[in-house]
Structure formats: C-alpha cells, structure tokens
C-alpha atoms as an extended CHARMM CRD file, in Angstrom:
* protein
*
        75  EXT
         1         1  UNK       CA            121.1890000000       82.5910000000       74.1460000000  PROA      1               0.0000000000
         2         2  UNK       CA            121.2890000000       86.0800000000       75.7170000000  PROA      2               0.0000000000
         3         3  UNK       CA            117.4360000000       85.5890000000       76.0490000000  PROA      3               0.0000000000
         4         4  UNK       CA            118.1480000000       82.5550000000       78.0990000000  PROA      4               0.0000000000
         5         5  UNK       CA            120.6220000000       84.3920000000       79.9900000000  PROA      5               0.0000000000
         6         6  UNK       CA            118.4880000000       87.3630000000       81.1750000000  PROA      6               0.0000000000
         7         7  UNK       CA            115.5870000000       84.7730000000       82.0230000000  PROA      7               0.0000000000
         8         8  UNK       CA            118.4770000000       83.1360000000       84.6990000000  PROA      8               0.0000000000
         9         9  UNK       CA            119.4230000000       86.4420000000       85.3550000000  PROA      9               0.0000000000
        10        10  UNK       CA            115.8000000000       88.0540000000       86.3740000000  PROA      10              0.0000000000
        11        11  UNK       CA            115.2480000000       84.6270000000       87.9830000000  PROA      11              0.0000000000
        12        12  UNK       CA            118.1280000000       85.2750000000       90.1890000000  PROA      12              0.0000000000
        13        13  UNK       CA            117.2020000000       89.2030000000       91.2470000000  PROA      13              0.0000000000
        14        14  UNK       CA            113.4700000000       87.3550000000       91.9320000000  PROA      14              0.0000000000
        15        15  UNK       CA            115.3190000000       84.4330000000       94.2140000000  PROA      15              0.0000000000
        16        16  UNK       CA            117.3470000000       87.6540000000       96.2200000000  PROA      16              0.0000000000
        17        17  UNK       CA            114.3260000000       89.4280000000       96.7620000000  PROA      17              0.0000000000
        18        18  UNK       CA            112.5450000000       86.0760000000       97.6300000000  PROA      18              0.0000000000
        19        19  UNK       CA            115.2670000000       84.9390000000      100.5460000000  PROA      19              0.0000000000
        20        20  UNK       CA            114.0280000000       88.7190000000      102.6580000000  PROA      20              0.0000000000
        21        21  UNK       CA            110.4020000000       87.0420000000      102.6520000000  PROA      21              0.0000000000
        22        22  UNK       CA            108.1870000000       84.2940000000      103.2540000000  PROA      22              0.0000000000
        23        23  UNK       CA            108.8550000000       83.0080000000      100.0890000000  PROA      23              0.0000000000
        24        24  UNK       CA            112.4690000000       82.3430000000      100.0260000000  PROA      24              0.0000000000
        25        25  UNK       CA            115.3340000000       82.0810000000       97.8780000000  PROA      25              0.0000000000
        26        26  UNK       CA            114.4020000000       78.4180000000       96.1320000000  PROA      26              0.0000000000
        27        27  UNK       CA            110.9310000000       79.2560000000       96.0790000000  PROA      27              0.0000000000
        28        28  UNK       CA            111.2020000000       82.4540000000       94.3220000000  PROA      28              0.0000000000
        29        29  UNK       CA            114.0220000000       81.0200000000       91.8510000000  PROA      29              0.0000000000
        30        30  UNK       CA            111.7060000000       78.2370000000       91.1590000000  PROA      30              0.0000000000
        31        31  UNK       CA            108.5510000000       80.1210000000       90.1800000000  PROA      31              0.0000000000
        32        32  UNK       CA            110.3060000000       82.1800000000       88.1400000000  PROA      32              0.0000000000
        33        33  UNK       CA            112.3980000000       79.8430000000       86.3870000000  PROA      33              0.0000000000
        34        34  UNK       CA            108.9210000000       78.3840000000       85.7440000000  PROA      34              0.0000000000
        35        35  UNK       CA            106.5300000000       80.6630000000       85.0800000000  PROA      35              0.0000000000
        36        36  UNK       CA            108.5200000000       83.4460000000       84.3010000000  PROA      36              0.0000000000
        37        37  UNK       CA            110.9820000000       86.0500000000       85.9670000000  PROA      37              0.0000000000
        38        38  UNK       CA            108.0450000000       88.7690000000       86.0360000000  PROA      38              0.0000000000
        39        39  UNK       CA            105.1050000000       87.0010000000       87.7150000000  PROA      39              0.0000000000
        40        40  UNK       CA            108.0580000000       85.7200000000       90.3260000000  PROA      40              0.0000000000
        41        41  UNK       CA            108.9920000000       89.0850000000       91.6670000000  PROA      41              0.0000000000
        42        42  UNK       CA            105.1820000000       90.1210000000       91.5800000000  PROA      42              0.0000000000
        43        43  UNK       CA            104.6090000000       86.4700000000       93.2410000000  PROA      43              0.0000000000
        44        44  UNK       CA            107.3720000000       87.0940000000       95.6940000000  PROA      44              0.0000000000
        45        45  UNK       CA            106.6440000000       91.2120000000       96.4000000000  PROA      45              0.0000000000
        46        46  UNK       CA            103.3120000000       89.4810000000       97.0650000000  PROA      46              0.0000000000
        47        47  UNK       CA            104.2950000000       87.0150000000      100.1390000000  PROA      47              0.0000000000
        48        48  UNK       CA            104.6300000000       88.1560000000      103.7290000000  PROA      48              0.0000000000
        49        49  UNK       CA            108.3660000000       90.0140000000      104.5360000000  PROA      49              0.0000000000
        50        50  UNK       CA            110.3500000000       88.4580000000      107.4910000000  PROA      50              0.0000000000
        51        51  UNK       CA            109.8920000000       91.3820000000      109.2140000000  PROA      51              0.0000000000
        52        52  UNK       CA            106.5890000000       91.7890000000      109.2650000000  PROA      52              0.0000000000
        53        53  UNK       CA            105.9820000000       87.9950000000      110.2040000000  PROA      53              0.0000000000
        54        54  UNK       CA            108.0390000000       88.7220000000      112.7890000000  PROA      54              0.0000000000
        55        55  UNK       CA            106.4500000000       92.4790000000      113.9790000000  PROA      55              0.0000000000
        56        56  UNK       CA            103.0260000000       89.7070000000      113.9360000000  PROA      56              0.0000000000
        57        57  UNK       CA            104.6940000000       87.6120000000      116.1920000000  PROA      57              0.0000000000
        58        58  UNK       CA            105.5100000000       90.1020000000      118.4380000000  PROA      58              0.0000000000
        59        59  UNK       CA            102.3400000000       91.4870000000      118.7940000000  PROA      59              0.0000000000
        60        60  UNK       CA            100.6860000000       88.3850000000      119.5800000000  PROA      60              0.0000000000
        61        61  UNK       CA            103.1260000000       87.2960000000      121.8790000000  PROA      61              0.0000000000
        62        62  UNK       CA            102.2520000000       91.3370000000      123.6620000000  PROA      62              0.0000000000
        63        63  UNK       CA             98.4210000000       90.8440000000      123.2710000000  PROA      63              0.0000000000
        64        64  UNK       CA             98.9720000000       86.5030000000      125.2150000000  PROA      64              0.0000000000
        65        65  UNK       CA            100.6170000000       88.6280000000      127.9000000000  PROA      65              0.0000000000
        66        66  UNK       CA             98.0960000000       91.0340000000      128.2860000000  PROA      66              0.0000000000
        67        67  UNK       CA             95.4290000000       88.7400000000      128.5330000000  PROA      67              0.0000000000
        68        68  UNK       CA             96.7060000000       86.9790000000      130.7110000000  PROA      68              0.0000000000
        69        69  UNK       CA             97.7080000000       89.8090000000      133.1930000000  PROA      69              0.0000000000
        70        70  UNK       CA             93.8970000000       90.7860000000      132.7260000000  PROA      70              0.0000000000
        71        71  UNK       CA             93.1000000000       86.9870000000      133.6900000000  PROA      71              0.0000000000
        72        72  UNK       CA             94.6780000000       86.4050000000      136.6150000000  PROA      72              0.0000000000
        73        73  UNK       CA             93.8290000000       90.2160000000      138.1740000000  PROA      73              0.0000000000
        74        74  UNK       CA             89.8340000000       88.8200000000      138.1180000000  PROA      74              0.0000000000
        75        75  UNK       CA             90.6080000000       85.9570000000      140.2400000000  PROA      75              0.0000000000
C-alpha cells in the first residue's frame, strides 16, 4: 500500500513539474503512472520549458522583422 502511495505521489511531483513545460500536467502524470515516476520526471526535465518555447518564439518573430526591414530597404 505505501508503495502504491509513493508511486501516486512521485507521479504527482512528475505531473507539477510537467504543467511548467511542453509536456504538461496530464502528460507527465500519465507517463509516469505508466512507466514509472522516475523515467517521467527524466521524460518531462527532457521536453522543451514554456519559457524557452516562448524566448524561440520571440526570436523568430525579431529575426521575420528583420528580414523584412532588410527586404523592403533593396527595393
């Protein structure tokens, strides 16, 4: 029982660390509840963080806007 417990419990900790990334909360929970609660915090420390996604974004969005400054200074 208390092995059971820790297993929901380490799956939970994986599913909070999960909803800050790519991953999220359900995904993590489910691939630890799974697999187990060890390979689904190293699956979820694996996946992209928001913030990082977003940084990405960001600097694609500044690169577009570059480009496109460049483009229409040549014509």
């Amino acid at each position: 029982m208390q092995v059971l417990l820790l297993w929901i419990l380490f799956s939970c900790i994986a599913g909070i660390i999960g909803s800050y990334r790519k991953i999220g909360f359900s995904g993590a929970l489910l691939v630890s509840l799974i697999g187990s609660p060890v390979f689904g915090i190293i699956f979820t420390l694996l996946s992209s963080s928001n913030s990082s996604i977003r940084h990405h974004h960001q600097m694609l969005m500044e690169r577009r806007k570059q480009a496109e400054t460049v483009l229409s200074d040549e014509k």
